[in-house]
Amino acid sequence: MDWIGDHLAGVFLALAIALGIAEMFSLDLILLMLALGALVGMVSALLGAGFAVSAILAAVASVACLAVVRPPLVKRLHTGPELSLGHGKLVGQQAVVTQRITGLEAGRIKVGGEIWSARPYDDSLAIEPGATVEVWEIRGATAYVHPVPSIES
């Protein structure tokens, strides 16, 4: 026990390193918080605290890190930007009409570099080729569009 008391800072440092290495395999951030607690124990040992005080400070720091630091860190790591995949990414984009669109027959639009069949969102509208439209909804393989007002000079 005398050796541990004489090398207490080294023991806490070795514990912190071992926990840090183990964290690389678990990636759960729990062992990292315990390693931070061990570093607090190392610092207190370097400042002359005994084993009991250093162990208590390490435990308190570990629990505090687990309660305060880890939850927002995990939340931030597990959230990311919203990714729109498939046809959902076309909703809200502007397109150009390539074939006349009416409520009675589907036309064609070019959106995102692809040609899509399209119908007007409002069945009473007729949209001529060359007009700019906005994709409001995708149902199956048909885009439902609405004309974008243009500023005529």
Short mmCIF file of N, CA and C in Angstrom, two decimals:
data_model
loop_
_atom_site.label_atom_id
_atom_site.label_comp_id
_atom_site.label_asym_id
_atom_site.label_seq_id
_atom_site.Cartn_x
_atom_site.Cartn_y
_atom_site.Cartn_z
N MET A 1 0.83 -1.20 0.00
CA MET A 1 0.00 0.00 0.00
C MET A 1 0.87 1.26 0.00
N ASP A 2 2.09 1.13 0.55
CA ASP A 2 2.98 2.28 0.58
C ASP A 2 3.38 2.71 -0.82
N TRP A 3 3.56 1.74 -1.72
CA TRP A 3 3.94 2.07 -3.10
C TRP A 3 2.83 2.87 -3.79
N ILE A 4 1.58 2.46 -3.60
CA ILE A 4 0.46 3.19 -4.22
C ILE A 4 0.38 4.60 -3.65
N GLY A 5 0.58 4.73 -2.35
CA GLY A 5 0.56 6.06 -1.73
C GLY A 5 1.68 6.94 -2.25
N ASP A 6 2.86 6.34 -2.50
CA ASP A 6 3.99 7.10 -3.00
C ASP A 6 3.82 7.48 -4.48
N HIS A 7 3.10 6.68 -5.23
CA HIS A 7 2.92 6.89 -6.67
C HIS A 7 1.45 7.07 -7.04
N LEU A 8 0.71 7.74 -6.18
CA LEU A 8 -0.74 7.89 -6.36
C LEU A 8 -1.09 8.61 -7.67
N ALA A 9 -0.36 9.65 -7.99
CA ALA A 9 -0.64 10.39 -9.24
C ALA A 9 -0.42 9.48 -10.45
N GLY A 10 0.61 8.66 -10.40
CA GLY A 10 0.89 7.73 -11.50
C GLY A 10 -0.18 6.67 -11.63
N VAL A 11 -0.71 6.21 -10.50
CA VAL A 11 -1.78 5.20 -10.52
C VAL A 11 -3.03 5.80 -11.18
N PHE A 12 -3.38 7.02 -10.79
CA PHE A 12 -4.56 7.67 -11.40
C PHE A 12 -4.33 7.94 -12.89
N LEU A 13 -3.12 8.31 -13.25
CA LEU A 13 -2.81 8.54 -14.67
C LEU A 13 -2.92 7.24 -15.46
N ALA A 14 -2.38 6.15 -14.91
CA ALA A 14 -2.48 4.85 -15.58
C ALA A 14 -3.94 4.42 -15.72
N LEU A 15 -4.72 4.67 -14.68
CA LEU A 15 -6.15 4.35 -14.74
C LEU A 15 -6.85 5.17 -15.81
N ALA A 16 -6.52 6.46 -15.90
CA ALA A 16 -7.12 7.33 -16.92
C ALA A 16 -6.74 6.86 -18.32
N ILE A 17 -5.49 6.47 -18.51
CA ILE A 17 -5.04 5.98 -19.82
C ILE A 17 -5.75 4.68 -20.17
N ALA A 18 -5.85 3.77 -19.22
CA ALA A 18 -6.53 2.49 -19.48
C ALA A 18 -8.00 2.71 -19.81
N LEU A 19 -8.66 3.58 -19.09
CA LEU A 19 -10.07 3.88 -19.37
C LEU A 19 -10.22 4.57 -20.73
N GLY A 20 -9.28 5.44 -21.07
CA GLY A 20 -9.32 6.10 -22.38
C GLY A 20 -9.16 5.11 -23.52
N ILE A 21 -8.26 4.15 -23.35
CA ILE A 21 -8.07 3.12 -24.38
C ILE A 21 -9.31 2.24 -24.48
N ALA A 22 -9.88 1.86 -23.34
CA ALA A 22 -11.10 1.04 -23.36
C ALA A 22 -12.26 1.80 -24.01
N GLU A 23 -12.30 3.12 -23.83
CA GLU A 23 -13.35 3.93 -24.46
C GLU A 23 -13.30 3.85 -25.97
N MET A 24 -12.11 3.72 -26.52
CA MET A 24 -11.98 3.61 -27.97
C MET A 24 -12.69 2.38 -28.52
N PHE A 25 -12.85 1.37 -27.70
CA PHE A 25 -13.53 0.15 -28.14
C PHE A 25 -15.03 0.22 -27.86
N SER A 26 -15.44 0.92 -26.82
CA SER A 26 -16.86 0.95 -26.47
C SER A 26 -17.61 2.09 -27.16
N LEU A 27 -16.96 3.25 -27.30
CA LEU A 27 -17.56 4.43 -27.94
C LEU A 27 -18.90 4.83 -27.32
N ASP A 28 -19.02 4.64 -26.01
CA ASP A 28 -20.27 4.98 -25.33
C ASP A 28 -20.11 6.23 -24.46
N LEU A 29 -18.92 6.75 -24.35
CA LEU A 29 -18.56 7.94 -23.59
C LEU A 29 -18.66 7.77 -22.08
N ILE A 30 -18.99 6.58 -21.60
CA ILE A 30 -19.04 6.36 -20.15
C ILE A 30 -17.62 6.23 -19.61
N LEU A 31 -16.83 5.41 -20.26
CA LEU A 31 -15.45 5.22 -19.79
C LEU A 31 -14.63 6.50 -19.92
N LEU A 32 -14.96 7.34 -20.89
CA LEU A 32 -14.26 8.62 -21.04
C LEU A 32 -14.55 9.52 -19.85
N MET A 33 -15.79 9.51 -19.38
CA MET A 33 -16.14 10.32 -18.21
C MET A 33 -15.43 9.80 -16.96
N LEU A 34 -15.30 8.49 -16.87
CA LEU A 34 -14.54 7.91 -15.74
C LEU A 34 -13.06 8.26 -15.84
N ALA A 35 -12.53 8.30 -17.06
CA ALA A 35 -11.13 8.69 -17.26
C ALA A 35 -10.92 10.15 -16.84
N LEU A 36 -11.89 11.01 -17.14
CA LEU A 36 -11.78 12.41 -16.70
C LEU A 36 -11.77 12.49 -15.18
N GLY A 37 -12.58 11.67 -14.53
CA GLY A 37 -12.57 11.61 -13.06
C GLY A 37 -11.22 11.16 -12.53
N ALA A 38 -10.63 10.18 -13.22
CA ALA A 38 -9.30 9.71 -12.80
C ALA A 38 -8.26 10.82 -12.96
N LEU A 39 -8.40 11.64 -13.98
CA LEU A 39 -7.47 12.77 -14.14
C LEU A 39 -7.63 13.78 -13.01
N VAL A 40 -8.87 13.98 -12.56
CA VAL A 40 -9.09 14.87 -11.40
C VAL A 40 -8.41 14.27 -10.17
N GLY A 41 -8.52 12.95 -10.01
CA GLY A 41 -7.83 12.29 -8.90
C GLY A 41 -6.33 12.45 -9.00
N MET A 42 -5.79 12.39 -10.23
CA MET A 42 -4.35 12.56 -10.42
C MET A 42 -3.93 13.97 -10.02
N VAL A 43 -4.69 14.97 -10.45
CA VAL A 43 -4.35 16.35 -10.11
C VAL A 43 -4.40 16.55 -8.59
N SER A 44 -5.42 16.00 -7.93
CA SER A 44 -5.50 16.17 -6.47
C SER A 44 -4.34 15.45 -5.78
N ALA A 45 -3.93 14.31 -6.33
CA ALA A 45 -2.77 13.61 -5.75
C ALA A 45 -1.49 14.42 -5.93
N LEU A 46 -1.36 15.06 -7.10
CA LEU A 46 -0.18 15.91 -7.33
C LEU A 46 -0.16 17.10 -6.39
N LEU A 47 -1.34 17.56 -5.97
CA LEU A 47 -1.41 18.69 -5.06
C LEU A 47 -1.23 18.26 -3.60
N GLY A 48 -1.03 16.95 -3.37
CA GLY A 48 -0.71 16.48 -2.02
C GLY A 48 -1.86 15.82 -1.28
N ALA A 49 -3.00 15.63 -1.92
CA ALA A 49 -4.12 14.97 -1.23
C ALA A 49 -3.81 13.50 -1.05
N GLY A 50 -4.39 12.90 -0.04
CA GLY A 50 -4.19 11.48 0.21
C GLY A 50 -5.06 10.63 -0.70
N PHE A 51 -4.92 9.30 -0.51
CA PHE A 51 -5.66 8.38 -1.38
C PHE A 51 -7.17 8.56 -1.24
N ALA A 52 -7.66 8.65 -0.01
CA ALA A 52 -9.11 8.74 0.22
C ALA A 52 -9.67 10.01 -0.42
N VAL A 53 -9.02 11.14 -0.22
CA VAL A 53 -9.51 12.40 -0.79
C VAL A 53 -9.45 12.37 -2.31
N SER A 54 -8.36 11.85 -2.86
CA SER A 54 -8.22 11.77 -4.31
C SER A 54 -9.27 10.84 -4.91
N ALA A 55 -9.53 9.71 -4.25
CA ALA A 55 -10.53 8.77 -4.75
C ALA A 55 -11.93 9.38 -4.70
N ILE A 56 -12.23 10.10 -3.62
CA ILE A 56 -13.56 10.75 -3.51
C ILE A 56 -13.71 11.83 -4.57
N LEU A 57 -12.67 12.64 -4.77
CA LEU A 57 -12.73 13.68 -5.81
C LEU A 57 -12.87 13.07 -7.20
N ALA A 58 -12.17 11.96 -7.44
CA ALA A 58 -12.28 11.28 -8.74
C ALA A 58 -13.69 10.75 -8.95
N ALA A 59 -14.27 10.17 -7.90
CA ALA A 59 -15.63 9.64 -8.00
C ALA A 59 -16.65 10.76 -8.23
N VAL A 60 -16.51 11.85 -7.50
CA VAL A 60 -17.44 12.97 -7.66
C VAL A 60 -17.31 13.57 -9.06
N ALA A 61 -16.09 13.73 -9.53
CA ALA A 61 -15.89 14.28 -10.88
C ALA A 61 -16.46 13.35 -11.95
N SER A 62 -16.30 12.03 -11.76
CA SER A 62 -16.83 11.07 -12.72
C SER A 62 -18.35 11.13 -12.77
N VAL A 63 -18.98 11.16 -11.61
CA VAL A 63 -20.44 11.22 -11.56
C VAL A 63 -20.94 12.54 -12.16
N ALA A 64 -20.24 13.63 -11.85
CA ALA A 64 -20.63 14.93 -12.41
C ALA A 64 -20.50 14.92 -13.92
N CYS A 65 -19.44 14.36 -14.45
CA CYS A 65 -19.29 14.28 -15.91
C CYS A 65 -20.37 13.41 -16.54
N LEU A 66 -20.69 12.28 -15.88
CA LEU A 66 -21.74 11.41 -16.40
C LEU A 66 -23.10 12.10 -16.39
N ALA A 67 -23.35 12.94 -15.38
CA ALA A 67 -24.65 13.59 -15.26
C ALA A 67 -24.76 14.88 -16.06
N VAL A 68 -23.67 15.62 -16.16
CA VAL A 68 -23.74 16.95 -16.77
C VAL A 68 -23.17 17.00 -18.19
N VAL A 69 -22.04 16.39 -18.41
CA VAL A 69 -21.35 16.52 -19.69
C VAL A 69 -21.85 15.50 -20.72
N ARG A 70 -22.01 14.24 -20.30
CA ARG A 70 -22.31 13.18 -21.26
C ARG A 70 -23.66 13.34 -21.97
N PRO A 71 -24.78 13.64 -21.30
CA PRO A 71 -26.07 13.70 -22.02
C PRO A 71 -26.09 14.69 -23.19
N PRO A 72 -25.68 15.95 -23.02
CA PRO A 72 -25.70 16.83 -24.19
C PRO A 72 -24.69 16.42 -25.27
N LEU A 73 -23.59 15.84 -24.85
CA LEU A 73 -22.58 15.39 -25.81
C LEU A 73 -23.12 14.24 -26.66
N VAL A 74 -23.79 13.28 -26.02
CA VAL A 74 -24.38 12.16 -26.75
C VAL A 74 -25.49 12.67 -27.68
N LYS A 75 -26.29 13.59 -27.19
CA LYS A 75 -27.37 14.14 -28.02
C LYS A 75 -26.80 14.82 -29.26
N ARG A 76 -25.76 15.58 -29.07
CA ARG A 76 -25.14 16.27 -30.20
C ARG A 76 -24.51 15.30 -31.20
N LEU A 77 -23.91 14.24 -30.70
CA LEU A 77 -23.26 13.28 -31.58
C LEU A 77 -24.27 12.41 -32.34
N HIS A 78 -25.44 12.19 -31.76
CA HIS A 78 -26.42 11.32 -32.40
C HIS A 78 -27.40 12.06 -33.29
N THR A 79 -27.37 13.36 -33.29
CA THR A 79 -28.24 14.11 -34.20
C THR A 79 -27.39 14.68 -35.32
N GLY A 80 -28.02 14.86 -36.43
CA GLY A 80 -27.32 15.40 -37.58
C GLY A 80 -28.29 16.15 -38.46
N PRO A 81 -27.83 16.58 -39.58
CA PRO A 81 -28.73 17.30 -40.47
C PRO A 81 -29.80 16.38 -41.02
N GLU A 82 -30.96 16.96 -41.28
CA GLU A 82 -32.04 16.20 -41.91
C GLU A 82 -31.63 15.85 -43.32
N LEU A 83 -31.70 14.59 -43.65
CA LEU A 83 -31.36 14.16 -44.99
C LEU A 83 -32.63 13.78 -45.72
N SER A 84 -32.86 14.41 -46.85
CA SER A 84 -34.00 14.07 -47.68
C SER A 84 -33.52 13.12 -48.75
N LEU A 85 -34.09 11.95 -48.75
CA LEU A 85 -33.69 10.94 -49.71
C LEU A 85 -34.85 10.62 -50.64
N GLY A 86 -34.54 10.09 -51.80
CA GLY A 86 -35.58 9.68 -52.74
C GLY A 86 -36.33 10.87 -53.29
N HIS A 87 -37.59 10.63 -53.57
CA HIS A 87 -38.36 11.70 -54.20
C HIS A 87 -38.72 12.81 -53.22
N GLY A 88 -38.62 12.57 -51.94
CA GLY A 88 -38.92 13.60 -50.95
C GLY A 88 -38.03 14.83 -51.08
N LYS A 89 -36.82 14.66 -51.61
CA LYS A 89 -35.92 15.80 -51.74
C LYS A 89 -36.38 16.77 -52.83
N LEU A 90 -37.30 16.34 -53.69
CA LEU A 90 -37.78 17.22 -54.76
C LEU A 90 -38.86 18.18 -54.30
N VAL A 91 -39.55 17.83 -53.20
CA VAL A 91 -40.63 18.69 -52.71
C VAL A 91 -40.05 20.04 -52.30
N GLY A 92 -40.64 21.10 -52.83
CA GLY A 92 -40.18 22.46 -52.55
C GLY A 92 -39.23 23.01 -53.59
N GLN A 93 -38.75 22.17 -54.50
CA GLN A 93 -37.84 22.64 -55.54
C GLN A 93 -38.63 23.22 -56.71
N GLN A 94 -37.96 24.07 -57.45
CA GLN A 94 -38.57 24.63 -58.65
C GLN A 94 -38.20 23.79 -59.86
N ALA A 95 -39.13 23.74 -60.81
CA ALA A 95 -38.93 22.93 -62.01
C ALA A 95 -39.43 23.72 -63.22
N VAL A 96 -39.09 23.24 -64.40
CA VAL A 96 -39.52 23.86 -65.65
C VAL A 96 -40.46 22.89 -66.36
N VAL A 97 -41.59 23.41 -66.82
CA VAL A 97 -42.56 22.59 -67.54
C VAL A 97 -42.02 22.33 -68.94
N THR A 98 -41.99 21.06 -69.34
CA THR A 98 -41.53 20.69 -70.69
C THR A 98 -42.69 20.24 -71.58
N GLN A 99 -43.81 19.85 -70.99
CA GLN A 99 -45.01 19.45 -71.73
C GLN A 99 -46.21 19.99 -70.97
N ARG A 100 -47.19 20.53 -71.68
CA ARG A 100 -48.36 21.18 -71.09
C ARG A 100 -48.99 20.31 -69.99
N ILE A 101 -49.33 20.97 -68.87
CA ILE A 101 -49.94 20.29 -67.73
C ILE A 101 -51.35 20.83 -67.55
N THR A 102 -52.33 19.94 -67.48
CA THR A 102 -53.71 20.34 -67.18
C THR A 102 -54.26 19.41 -66.12
N GLY A 103 -55.41 19.76 -65.59
CA GLY A 103 -56.07 18.91 -64.61
C GLY A 103 -56.54 17.60 -65.20
N LEU A 104 -56.76 17.56 -66.54
CA LEU A 104 -57.27 16.36 -67.19
C LEU A 104 -56.17 15.42 -67.65
N GLU A 105 -55.01 15.97 -67.99
CA GLU A 105 -53.92 15.10 -68.44
C GLU A 105 -52.59 15.56 -67.86
N ALA A 106 -51.79 14.57 -67.55
CA ALA A 106 -50.49 14.86 -66.95
C ALA A 106 -49.54 15.38 -68.02
N GLY A 107 -48.69 16.28 -67.61
CA GLY A 107 -47.64 16.78 -68.49
C GLY A 107 -46.29 16.33 -67.96
N ARG A 108 -45.27 17.06 -68.35
CA ARG A 108 -43.92 16.70 -67.92
C ARG A 108 -43.21 17.95 -67.39
N ILE A 109 -42.34 17.72 -66.39
CA ILE A 109 -41.49 18.78 -65.86
C ILE A 109 -40.07 18.25 -65.77
N LYS A 110 -39.13 19.19 -65.74
CA LYS A 110 -37.73 18.83 -65.50
C LYS A 110 -37.34 19.41 -64.16
N VAL A 111 -37.02 18.51 -63.23
CA VAL A 111 -36.65 18.92 -61.88
C VAL A 111 -35.48 18.06 -61.41
N GLY A 112 -34.47 18.68 -60.86
CA GLY A 112 -33.31 17.96 -60.37
C GLY A 112 -32.60 17.17 -61.46
N GLY A 113 -32.68 17.65 -62.70
CA GLY A 113 -32.02 16.98 -63.81
C GLY A 113 -32.78 15.78 -64.35
N GLU A 114 -33.99 15.55 -63.84
CA GLU A 114 -34.80 14.41 -64.28
C GLU A 114 -36.13 14.89 -64.84
N ILE A 115 -36.69 14.10 -65.71
CA ILE A 115 -38.02 14.39 -66.25
C ILE A 115 -39.04 13.60 -65.44
N TRP A 116 -40.06 14.31 -64.95
CA TRP A 116 -41.12 13.71 -64.15
C TRP A 116 -42.47 13.98 -64.80
N SER A 117 -43.40 13.05 -64.62
CA SER A 117 -44.78 13.35 -64.99
C SER A 117 -45.33 14.27 -63.91
N ALA A 118 -46.21 15.19 -64.34
CA ALA A 118 -46.69 16.20 -63.40
C ALA A 118 -48.15 16.52 -63.65
N ARG A 119 -48.81 16.88 -62.58
CA ARG A 119 -50.20 17.36 -62.63
C ARG A 119 -50.25 18.63 -61.80
N PRO A 120 -51.20 19.51 -62.12
CA PRO A 120 -51.32 20.72 -61.29
C PRO A 120 -51.95 20.38 -59.94
N TYR A 121 -51.47 21.04 -58.90
CA TYR A 121 -52.03 20.82 -57.56
C TYR A 121 -53.47 21.29 -57.53
N ASP A 122 -53.75 22.36 -58.28
CA ASP A 122 -55.12 22.87 -58.45
C ASP A 122 -55.61 22.38 -59.81
N ASP A 123 -56.60 21.49 -59.82
CA ASP A 123 -57.07 20.87 -61.06
C ASP A 123 -57.60 21.85 -62.09
N SER A 124 -57.92 23.07 -61.68
CA SER A 124 -58.48 24.04 -62.63
C SER A 124 -57.39 24.78 -63.42
N LEU A 125 -56.14 24.56 -63.10
CA LEU A 125 -55.05 25.26 -63.78
C LEU A 125 -54.56 24.51 -65.01
N ALA A 126 -54.10 25.28 -65.98
CA ALA A 126 -53.38 24.74 -67.14
C ALA A 126 -52.04 25.47 -67.18
N ILE A 127 -50.95 24.72 -67.21
CA ILE A 127 -49.62 25.32 -67.16
C ILE A 127 -48.90 24.99 -68.47
N GLU A 128 -48.42 26.03 -69.13
CA GLU A 128 -47.81 25.90 -70.45
C GLU A 128 -46.32 25.57 -70.34
N PRO A 129 -45.74 24.97 -71.41
CA PRO A 129 -44.30 24.68 -71.41
C PRO A 129 -43.47 25.95 -71.24
N GLY A 130 -42.37 25.82 -70.53
CA GLY A 130 -41.48 26.95 -70.26
C GLY A 130 -41.78 27.65 -68.95
N ALA A 131 -42.95 27.38 -68.37
CA ALA A 131 -43.31 28.02 -67.10
C ALA A 131 -42.52 27.39 -65.95
N THR A 132 -42.26 28.20 -64.94
CA THR A 132 -41.58 27.70 -63.75
C THR A 132 -42.64 27.31 -62.72
N VAL A 133 -42.48 26.12 -62.16
CA VAL A 133 -43.42 25.62 -61.17
C VAL A 133 -42.66 25.17 -59.94
N GLU A 134 -43.38 25.04 -58.84
CA GLU A 134 -42.81 24.53 -57.61
C GLU A 134 -43.47 23.19 -57.31
N VAL A 135 -42.66 22.21 -56.94
CA VAL A 135 -43.18 20.89 -56.60
C VAL A 135 -43.75 20.95 -55.19
N TRP A 136 -45.05 20.67 -55.06
CA TRP A 136 -45.71 20.73 -53.76
C TRP A 136 -45.82 19.36 -53.12
N GLU A 137 -45.90 18.32 -53.96
CA GLU A 137 -46.12 16.98 -53.42
C GLU A 137 -45.72 15.96 -54.48
N ILE A 138 -45.34 14.79 -54.02
CA ILE A 138 -45.06 13.67 -54.93
C ILE A 138 -45.99 12.54 -54.52
N ARG A 139 -46.77 12.06 -55.47
CA ARG A 139 -47.62 10.88 -55.23
C ARG A 139 -47.24 9.85 -56.27
N GLY A 140 -46.67 8.76 -55.81
CA GLY A 140 -46.21 7.73 -56.74
C GLY A 140 -45.09 8.28 -57.60
N ALA A 141 -45.31 8.29 -58.94
CA ALA A 141 -44.31 8.82 -59.87
C ALA A 141 -44.77 10.12 -60.48
N THR A 142 -45.73 10.78 -59.85
CA THR A 142 -46.27 12.03 -60.37
C THR A 142 -46.02 13.16 -59.39
N ALA A 143 -45.50 14.25 -59.92
CA ALA A 143 -45.27 15.44 -59.11
C ALA A 143 -46.49 16.35 -59.24
N TYR A 144 -46.99 16.84 -58.13
CA TYR A 144 -48.08 17.81 -58.13
C TYR A 144 -47.45 19.18 -57.91
N VAL A 145 -47.71 20.06 -58.89
CA VAL A 145 -46.99 21.32 -58.95
C VAL A 145 -47.94 22.50 -58.94
N HIS A 146 -47.39 23.66 -58.65
CA HIS A 146 -48.12 24.92 -58.68
C HIS A 146 -47.22 25.95 -59.35
N PRO A 147 -47.79 26.79 -60.23
CA PRO A 147 -46.94 27.77 -60.91
C PRO A 147 -46.34 28.79 -59.95
N VAL A 148 -45.12 29.18 -60.27
CA VAL A 148 -44.43 30.22 -59.49
C VAL A 148 -44.69 31.55 -60.21
N PRO A 149 -45.21 32.53 -59.47
CA PRO A 149 -45.46 33.83 -60.12
C PRO A 149 -44.15 34.44 -60.62
N SER A 150 -44.21 35.00 -61.82
CA SER A 150 -43.03 35.65 -62.38
C SER A 150 -43.27 37.14 -62.47
N ILE A 151 -42.18 37.89 -62.39
CA ILE A 151 -42.27 39.34 -62.50
C ILE A 151 -42.05 39.71 -63.96
N GLU A 152 -43.11 40.20 -64.59
CA GLU A 152 -43.04 40.60 -65.99
C GLU A 152 -42.64 42.07 -66.03
N SER A 153 -41.70 42.42 -66.94
CA SER A 153 -41.32 43.83 -67.04
C SER A 153 -41.86 44.45 -68.28
#
